[in-house]
Coordinates of C-alpha atoms in Angstrom, one line a residue:
X1 CA -89.2 -15.7 63.0
X2 CA -92.4 -13.8 64.0
X3 CA -93.5 -11.8 67.2
X4 CA -97.2 -12.8 67.4
X5 CA -96.7 -16.3 69.3
X6 CA -94.0 -14.9 71.4
X7 CA -96.0 -11.8 72.4
X8 CA -99.3 -13.6 73.0
X9 CA -98.4 -14.2 76.6
X10 CA -96.9 -10.8 77.1
X11 CA -100.2 -9.1 75.8
X12 CA -102.3 -10.6 78.4
X13 CA -105.3 -10.9 75.9
X14 CA -108.6 -12.6 77.3
X15 CA -110.4 -15.1 75.1
X16 CA -113.7 -13.9 73.9
X17 CA -116.1 -16.8 72.9
X18 CA -119.4 -14.9 72.9
X19 CA -121.1 -15.7 69.6
X20 CA -124.2 -14.3 68.2
X21 CA -126.2 -17.5 69.1
X22 CA -125.0 -17.1 72.9
X23 CA -126.5 -13.7 72.8
X24 CA -129.5 -14.7 71.2
X25 CA -130.0 -17.4 74.2
X26 CA -129.0 -14.9 77.1
X27 CA -131.3 -11.8 75.9
X28 CA -134.1 -13.9 74.2
X29 CA -133.7 -11.4 71.4
X30 CA -131.4 -11.9 68.3
X31 CA -129.0 -9.4 67.8
X32 CA -128.4 -7.0 64.8
X33 CA -126.1 -8.3 62.4
X34 CA -122.9 -9.3 63.4
X35 CA -119.6 -9.6 61.7
X36 CA -117.1 -11.9 63.7
X37 CA -113.1 -11.6 63.1
X38 CA -111.2 -14.3 65.0
X39 CA -107.7 -12.7 65.9
X40 CA -104.9 -12.8 68.2
X41 CA -102.9 -10.7 70.2
X42 CA -102.0 -7.0 69.0
X43 CA -104.2 -7.9 65.5
X44 CA -107.3 -7.6 67.8
X45 CA -106.3 -4.3 69.3
X46 CA -106.0 -3.0 65.8
X47 CA -109.3 -4.5 64.8
X48 CA -111.0 -3.0 67.9
X49 CA -109.1 0.6 67.0
X50 CA -110.8 0.3 63.5
X51 CA -114.3 -0.3 64.7
X52 CA -115.2 3.5 64.4
X53 CA -114.0 3.2 60.6
X54 CA -116.0 0.2 60.4
X55 CA -119.4 1.8 61.9
X56 CA -118.7 4.5 59.6
X57 CA -118.9 2.0 56.5
X58 CA -121.6 -0.2 57.8
X59 CA -123.6 1.6 60.7
X60 CA -126.0 -1.4 61.0
X61 CA -123.3 -4.3 61.3
X62 CA -121.8 -4.9 64.7
X63 CA -118.0 -6.1 64.6
X64 CA -117.1 -8.4 67.2
X65 CA -113.2 -9.3 67.5
X66 CA -112.7 -12.5 69.0
X67 CA -109.6 -13.2 70.8
X68 CA -107.5 -15.9 71.7
X69 CA -103.8 -16.3 72.5
X70 CA -101.6 -16.9 69.5
X71 CA -101.3 -20.7 69.9
X72 CA -105.0 -21.3 70.8
X73 CA -106.1 -19.3 68.3
X74 CA -104.3 -21.2 65.3
X75 CA -105.5 -24.3 67.0
X76 CA -109.4 -22.9 67.2
X77 CA -109.2 -22.4 63.4
X78 CA -107.4 -25.4 62.5
X79 CA -110.5 -27.5 64.3
X80 CA -113.0 -25.1 63.2
X81 CA -111.8 -25.2 59.7
X82 CA -111.7 -29.2 59.4
X83 CA -115.3 -29.4 61.4
X84 CA -116.8 -26.3 59.7
X85 CA -118.1 -25.6 63.3
X86 CA -117.5 -22.3 65.0
X87 CA -116.1 -20.6 62.1
X88 CA -115.8 -16.6 62.2
X89 CA -116.5 -14.6 59.0
X90 CA -112.9 -13.5 58.9
X91 CA -109.8 -15.1 60.4
X92 CA -106.4 -13.6 60.9
X93 CA -103.4 -15.7 60.3
X94 CA -99.6 -15.4 61.2
X95 CA -97.6 -15.5 58.3
X96 CA -96.0 -18.8 59.3
X97 CA -99.7 -20.4 59.4
X98 CA -100.7 -19.4 55.6
X99 CA -99.2 -22.3 54.1
X100 CA -100.5 -24.8 56.6
X101 CA -103.9 -23.4 56.1
X102 CA -103.8 -23.5 52.5
X103 CA -103.2 -27.5 52.0
X104 CA -106.9 -28.3 52.4
X105 CA -110.1 -26.4 50.6
X106 CA -110.9 -24.4 53.8
X107 CA -109.9 -21.1 52.6
X108 CA -111.5 -19.2 49.7
X109 CA -109.4 -18.4 46.7
X110 CA -109.3 -14.2 46.9
X111 CA -108.7 -14.3 43.1
X112 CA -111.8 -15.6 42.2
X113 CA -114.8 -13.3 41.5
X114 CA -116.6 -11.5 43.3
X115 CA -113.1 -10.6 45.4
X116 CA -110.3 -10.2 42.6
X117 CA -107.8 -10.0 44.8
X118 CA -105.1 -10.2 41.7
X119 CA -105.9 -6.6 40.9
X120 CA -104.2 -5.3 44.1
X121 CA -100.9 -7.0 43.8
X122 CA -98.9 -4.2 42.5
X123 CA -100.5 -2.1 45.9
X124 CA -99.0 -4.8 48.3
X125 CA -95.4 -5.6 49.3
X126 CA -94.6 -8.2 46.7
X127 CA -92.8 -10.8 48.6
X128 CA -96.1 -10.8 51.2
X129 CA -98.4 -11.0 48.5
X130 CA -96.6 -13.9 46.9
X131 CA -96.4 -15.8 50.2
X132 CA -100.3 -16.2 50.3
X133 CA -100.5 -18.0 46.7
X134 CA -100.4 -21.6 46.3
X135 CA -98.5 -23.7 43.8
X136 CA -102.0 -24.1 42.0
X137 CA -102.2 -20.2 41.9
X138 CA -104.9 -19.5 44.3
X139 CA -104.6 -16.3 47.0
X140 CA -105.7 -17.8 50.0
X141 CA -105.0 -14.9 52.1
X142 CA -104.7 -11.2 52.0
X143 CA -101.3 -9.4 53.9
X144 CA -102.0 -6.4 56.4
X145 CA -98.4 -6.2 58.2
X146 CA -94.9 -7.3 57.6
X147 CA -91.8 -7.8 59.4
X148 CA -88.6 -6.2 57.3
X149 CA -85.3 -7.7 59.4
X150 CA -83.1 -5.2 61.1
X151 CA -80.1 -5.3 63.5
X152 CA -80.1 -3.1 66.4
X153 CA -77.1 -1.8 68.4
X154 CA -76.3 -0.6 71.6
X155 CA -74.6 2.6 70.9
X156 CA -72.8 3.1 74.6
X157 CA -71.7 -0.9 74.6
X158 CA -70.1 -0.3 71.2
X159 CA -68.6 2.9 72.3
X160 CA -66.9 1.2 75.5
X161 CA -65.6 -1.4 73.2
X162 CA -64.1 1.1 70.4
X163 CA -66.2 -0.5 67.7
X164 CA -67.9 1.3 65.0
X165 CA -71.5 0.8 64.9
X166 CA -71.6 1.8 61.2
X167 CA -69.3 -1.2 60.3
X168 CA -70.4 -3.7 62.6
X169 CA -72.5 -5.7 60.1
X170 CA -70.3 -5.4 57.0
X171 CA -70.0 -8.9 56.8
X172 CA -70.5 -11.9 59.1
X173 CA -66.7 -11.9 59.8
X174 CA -67.0 -8.3 60.6
X175 CA -70.0 -8.9 63.0
X176 CA -68.3 -11.8 64.7
X177 CA -64.9 -9.8 65.1
X178 CA -66.8 -6.8 66.8
X179 CA -68.3 -9.5 69.0
X180 CA -65.3 -11.0 70.4
X181 CA -64.0 -7.2 71.0
X182 CA -67.2 -6.2 72.8
X183 CA -67.2 -9.7 74.7
X184 CA -63.2 -8.9 75.8
X185 CA -63.7 -5.1 76.9
X186 CA -67.3 -5.0 78.2
X187 CA -68.2 -8.5 78.8
X188 CA -71.6 -8.1 76.8
X189 CA -72.8 -10.8 74.5
X190 CA -72.9 -10.2 71.0
X191 CA -76.4 -11.6 70.9
X192 CA -78.9 -13.4 72.8
X193 CA -78.5 -16.8 70.7
X194 CA -76.8 -17.8 67.8
X195 CA -80.2 -19.1 66.5
X196 CA -80.7 -15.6 65.5
X197 CA -77.6 -15.8 63.2
X198 CA -78.9 -19.5 61.7
X199 CA -82.1 -18.0 60.7
X200 CA -81.0 -15.3 58.7
X201 CA -78.4 -17.1 57.0
X202 CA -80.6 -20.0 55.6
X203 CA -82.5 -17.1 54.2
X204 CA -79.9 -15.6 52.5
X205 CA -78.5 -16.6 48.7
X206 CA -81.6 -18.3 47.8
X207 CA -82.1 -19.4 44.3
X208 CA -85.2 -18.5 41.8
X209 CA -87.6 -21.4 42.7
X210 CA -86.2 -22.6 46.0
X211 CA -87.9 -22.3 49.0
X212 CA -86.6 -22.1 52.7
X213 CA -86.3 -25.9 52.9
X214 CA -87.6 -27.1 49.7
X215 CA -87.2 -26.2 46.1
X216 CA -90.3 -25.9 43.7
X217 CA -90.2 -29.5 43.0
X218 CA -90.3 -30.7 46.9
X219 CA -86.7 -31.6 46.8
X220 CA -85.0 -31.2 50.4
X221 CA -82.4 -28.4 50.7
X222 CA -80.9 -29.0 54.3
X223 CA -77.5 -30.5 53.0
X224 CA -76.7 -27.7 50.7
X225 CA -73.9 -24.7 51.2
X226 CA -76.6 -22.3 52.6
X227 CA -77.2 -24.6 55.5
X228 CA -73.5 -25.3 55.9
X229 CA -72.6 -21.5 56.0
X230 CA -75.5 -21.0 58.5
X231 CA -74.4 -23.7 60.8
X232 CA -70.5 -22.7 60.7
X233 CA -71.3 -19.2 61.5
X234 CA -73.7 -20.2 64.5
X235 CA -71.2 -22.7 65.7
X236 CA -68.2 -20.4 65.6
X237 CA -70.3 -17.6 67.5
X238 CA -70.9 -20.3 70.1
X239 CA -67.2 -21.5 70.5
X240 CA -66.3 -18.0 71.0
X241 CA -68.7 -17.5 73.7
X242 CA -70.4 -15.0 71.8
X243 CA -74.4 -15.7 72.5
X244 CA -75.8 -15.5 76.0
X245 CA -77.8 -19.0 75.0
X246 CA -81.1 -17.5 76.0
X247 CA -84.5 -18.3 74.8
X248 CA -86.1 -15.5 73.2
X249 CA -88.9 -13.8 75.0
X250 CA -88.0 -15.5 78.1
X251 CA -87.7 -13.2 81.4
X252 CA -83.9 -13.9 80.9
X253 CA -83.9 -12.5 77.7
X254 CA -85.7 -9.4 78.4
X255 CA -83.5 -8.9 81.3
X256 CA -80.2 -8.9 79.1
X257 CA -81.7 -5.9 77.3
X258 CA -82.6 -4.2 80.6
X259 CA -79.1 -4.8 82.0
X260 CA -77.1 -4.2 78.9
X261 CA -75.5 -7.5 78.6
X262 CA -76.9 -7.9 75.0
X263 CA -75.4 -5.8 72.5
X264 CA -76.9 -6.2 69.4
X265 CA -80.5 -8.0 68.2
X266 CA -81.0 -9.5 65.0
X267 CA -84.6 -9.1 64.5
X268 CA -88.0 -7.8 62.9
X269 CA -88.5 -4.0 62.8
X270 CA -91.2 -4.2 65.2
X271 CA -88.9 -5.6 68.1
X272 CA -88.0 -1.6 68.6
X273 CA -91.5 -1.0 69.6
X274 CA -91.5 -3.9 72.1
X275 CA -88.3 -2.9 73.5
X276 CA -89.6 1.0 74.1
X277 CA -93.2 -0.4 75.6
X278 CA -92.5 -3.1 77.8
X279 CA -88.9 -5.0 77.3
X280 CA -86.6 -2.4 78.2
X281 CA -88.0 1.3 78.2
X282 CA -85.3 2.8 80.3
X283 CA -82.8 1.8 77.4
X284 CA -84.5 4.5 75.4
X285 CA -82.0 6.7 73.3
X286 CA -79.1 4.1 73.5
X287 CA -80.3 1.8 70.7
X288 CA -79.3 2.3 66.8
X289 CA -80.8 0.5 63.6
X290 CA -79.0 -0.8 60.6
X291 CA -79.5 -3.3 57.8
X292 CA -78.8 -7.4 58.8
X293 CA -75.3 -8.2 58.5
X294 CA -73.9 -8.5 55.1
X295 CA -76.9 -6.7 53.8
X296 CA -79.0 -9.8 54.2
X297 CA -82.7 -9.7 53.5
X298 CA -84.9 -11.6 55.9
X299 CA -89.0 -11.2 56.8
X300 CA -89.8 -11.9 60.3
X301 CA -93.4 -12.6 60.4
X302 CA -96.6 -10.9 59.2
X303 CA -100.3 -10.8 59.3
X304 CA -102.8 -12.0 56.8
X305 CA -106.6 -12.1 56.9
X306 CA -108.4 -14.9 55.1
X307 CA -112.2 -16.3 54.4
X308 CA -113.3 -19.4 55.9
X309 CA -114.9 -21.3 52.7
X310 CA -117.7 -22.7 55.1
X311 CA -118.5 -19.6 56.8
X312 CA -121.9 -17.9 56.4
X313 CA -122.3 -17.1 52.8
X314 CA -124.7 -14.6 53.7
X315 CA -121.9 -12.2 55.1
X316 CA -119.2 -13.1 52.7
X317 CA -119.6 -9.5 51.1
X318 CA -119.3 -7.7 54.5
X319 CA -116.5 -9.9 55.3
X320 CA -114.4 -8.9 52.0
X321 CA -115.1 -5.2 53.2
X322 CA -113.5 -5.6 56.4
X323 CA -110.6 -7.3 54.8
X324 CA -110.3 -4.4 52.1
X325 CA -110.2 -1.9 54.9
X326 CA -107.7 -3.7 57.1
X327 CA -105.4 -4.3 53.9
X328 CA -106.0 -1.6 51.5
X329 CA -107.1 1.4 53.2
X330 CA -103.8 3.8 53.5
X331 CA -105.4 5.7 56.7
X332 CA -105.9 2.3 58.6
X333 CA -102.4 1.1 57.7
X334 CA -100.8 4.0 58.8
X335 CA -103.1 4.0 62.0
X336 CA -101.9 0.4 63.0
X337 CA -98.4 1.2 62.2
X338 CA -98.3 4.0 64.5
X339 CA -100.3 2.5 67.2
X340 CA -99.1 -1.4 67.0
X341 CA -95.9 -1.2 65.1
X342 CA -97.6 -3.0 62.2
X343 CA -95.2 -2.3 59.5
X344 CA -97.9 -1.8 56.7
X345 CA -98.4 -4.3 53.6
X346 CA -99.5 -1.4 51.7
X347 CA -97.1 0.0 49.3
X348 CA -98.6 3.2 48.9
X349 CA -98.2 4.3 52.7
X350 CA -94.6 3.9 52.5
X351 CA -94.4 7.8 50.9
X352 CA -95.7 9.1 53.9
X353 CA -93.9 11.6 56.0
X354 CA -94.0 9.0 59.2
X355 CA -91.3 7.0 57.3
X356 CA -89.3 10.1 57.6
X357 CA -89.7 11.0 61.0
X358 CA -87.5 10.4 63.8
X359 CA -87.6 7.6 66.1
X360 CA -87.5 8.6 69.9
X361 CA -86.1 5.1 70.9
X362 CA -83.6 5.3 68.7
X363 CA -82.1 8.4 69.6
X364 CA -84.0 10.1 66.9
X365 CA -82.8 7.9 63.8
X366 CA -85.1 8.0 60.8
X367 CA -84.8 4.2 61.1
X368 CA -88.2 3.4 59.2
X369 CA -86.2 4.6 55.7
X370 CA -83.9 1.4 56.7
X371 CA -86.9 -0.9 57.1
X372 CA -89.0 0.6 54.0
X373 CA -85.6 -0.3 51.8
X374 CA -85.3 -3.7 53.8
X375 CA -89.2 -4.4 52.8
X376 CA -88.8 -3.6 48.9
X377 CA -85.8 -6.1 49.0
X378 CA -86.9 -9.1 50.5
X379 CA -88.0 -12.0 48.1
X380 CA -90.8 -14.2 48.4
X381 CA -90.1 -17.7 49.1
X382 CA -92.3 -20.6 48.1
X383 CA -94.0 -22.1 51.3
X384 CA -94.0 -25.7 51.2
X385 CA -96.4 -27.7 53.2
X386 CA -93.8 -29.2 55.3
X387 CA -92.0 -26.1 56.4
X388 CA -92.9 -26.4 60.3
X389 CA -91.7 -29.7 60.2
X390 CA -88.7 -28.8 58.5
X391 CA -87.9 -26.0 60.9
X392 CA -88.0 -28.4 63.9
X393 CA -85.7 -30.8 62.4
X394 CA -83.1 -28.3 61.3
X395 CA -83.4 -26.6 64.9
X396 CA -83.1 -30.0 66.4
X397 CA -79.8 -30.8 64.2
X398 CA -78.4 -27.3 64.7
X399 CA -78.7 -28.0 68.6
X400 CA -76.8 -31.3 68.0
X401 CA -73.8 -29.3 66.8
X402 CA -73.8 -26.6 69.0
X403 CA -73.7 -29.3 71.6
X404 CA -71.1 -31.6 69.8
X405 CA -73.3 -34.5 69.4
X406 CA -72.7 -34.2 65.9
X407 CA -70.3 -32.7 63.3
X408 CA -72.1 -30.0 60.6
X409 CA -72.0 -32.6 57.9
X410 CA -73.5 -35.5 59.6
X411 CA -76.1 -32.9 61.1
X412 CA -77.1 -31.6 57.6
X413 CA -77.1 -35.4 56.3
X414 CA -79.4 -36.4 58.7
X415 CA -81.7 -33.5 58.0
X416 CA -81.6 -34.1 54.7
X417 CA -82.8 -37.6 54.9
X418 CA -85.8 -36.8 57.5
X419 CA -86.7 -33.9 55.1
X420 CA -86.8 -35.7 52.1
X421 CA -88.6 -38.8 53.7
X422 CA -91.6 -36.2 54.8
X423 CA -91.8 -34.7 51.5
X424 CA -92.6 -37.9 49.8
X425 CA -95.8 -38.0 52.2

């Protein structure tokens, strides 16, 4: 549930792999001190925009942002950590990769001296901070932006259908009933894919100590009422023909927004910026924002900064200065929010007047207030090392249900077996 990987291709970034050693070989003279930051699209733009602020702090240190596409970036960082070759001083990580990278010992514990990240806990959105804490208590990365969930709805489509946008998400039953009316009267689909519904429902109603797919004792949670309800709602919506069966971020998905065949979207708040800037700018003023159905709270991605343990220790203090600039400087956090829709993880920014300002794409609705409220309600979930595998299994089993190859009970029982077996490895 993130935008970074999906926006990688759209951002059209070019990989920059020119390291200081290459400059020395080309010019015959060593460069001045260089701090390297490995990032992926949009995060790299935020870093480049911060260069002036960095130079004011460290005028003798060049800041070099190294960009790769989302998948290539995380693959390269995995290789660099395992081989200790080509390591940057600072690496950006999308939230879904934090737990995977924390399995080993490749990242420094930022709670330890000289960093002392624990002192900043109350300044950061709680769930984002806690997401980077390992079971052993180490903090392997600092959050810089988050993705509070929201429901977007097309005012013109709902008006033609006679549906009250303010009430459409009171419950999942109301949401589906509204979808039936919208489809019957306008022909528009309620949502691009029922997977969006499943993704929210499996994140709703978690108990203390539960992660998304495993509890704190590594017990699998697929065969539970939470997943059963998620599959039931998704199957019901599919059987009623309410989703367009589109893969998110494809050309067909974008066309659905442009042509007005999608009445709602369940995603991160950052989707507003993507619709406004490149997906469907001509729909400006037609959209409104609300909380997710039934008041659900879900996080859609986010970005963290980490320090590779085997990177050059001589630049470690500089690297930590860069992380603090990008995560703890209110002016920098607000600039990234205004320029790239990177919702701040720094709580002290949330009182800025910008949160009360109208959002032009949403016909002037001050929607950032909603997203701020959602961010404060999201609960941290323990991130298990097998979450990526579990996500693939659950998605496959949902597809088996939607295509009629399995019943919900059989699909979840099979998922439970696979997740349990994997947890024992």
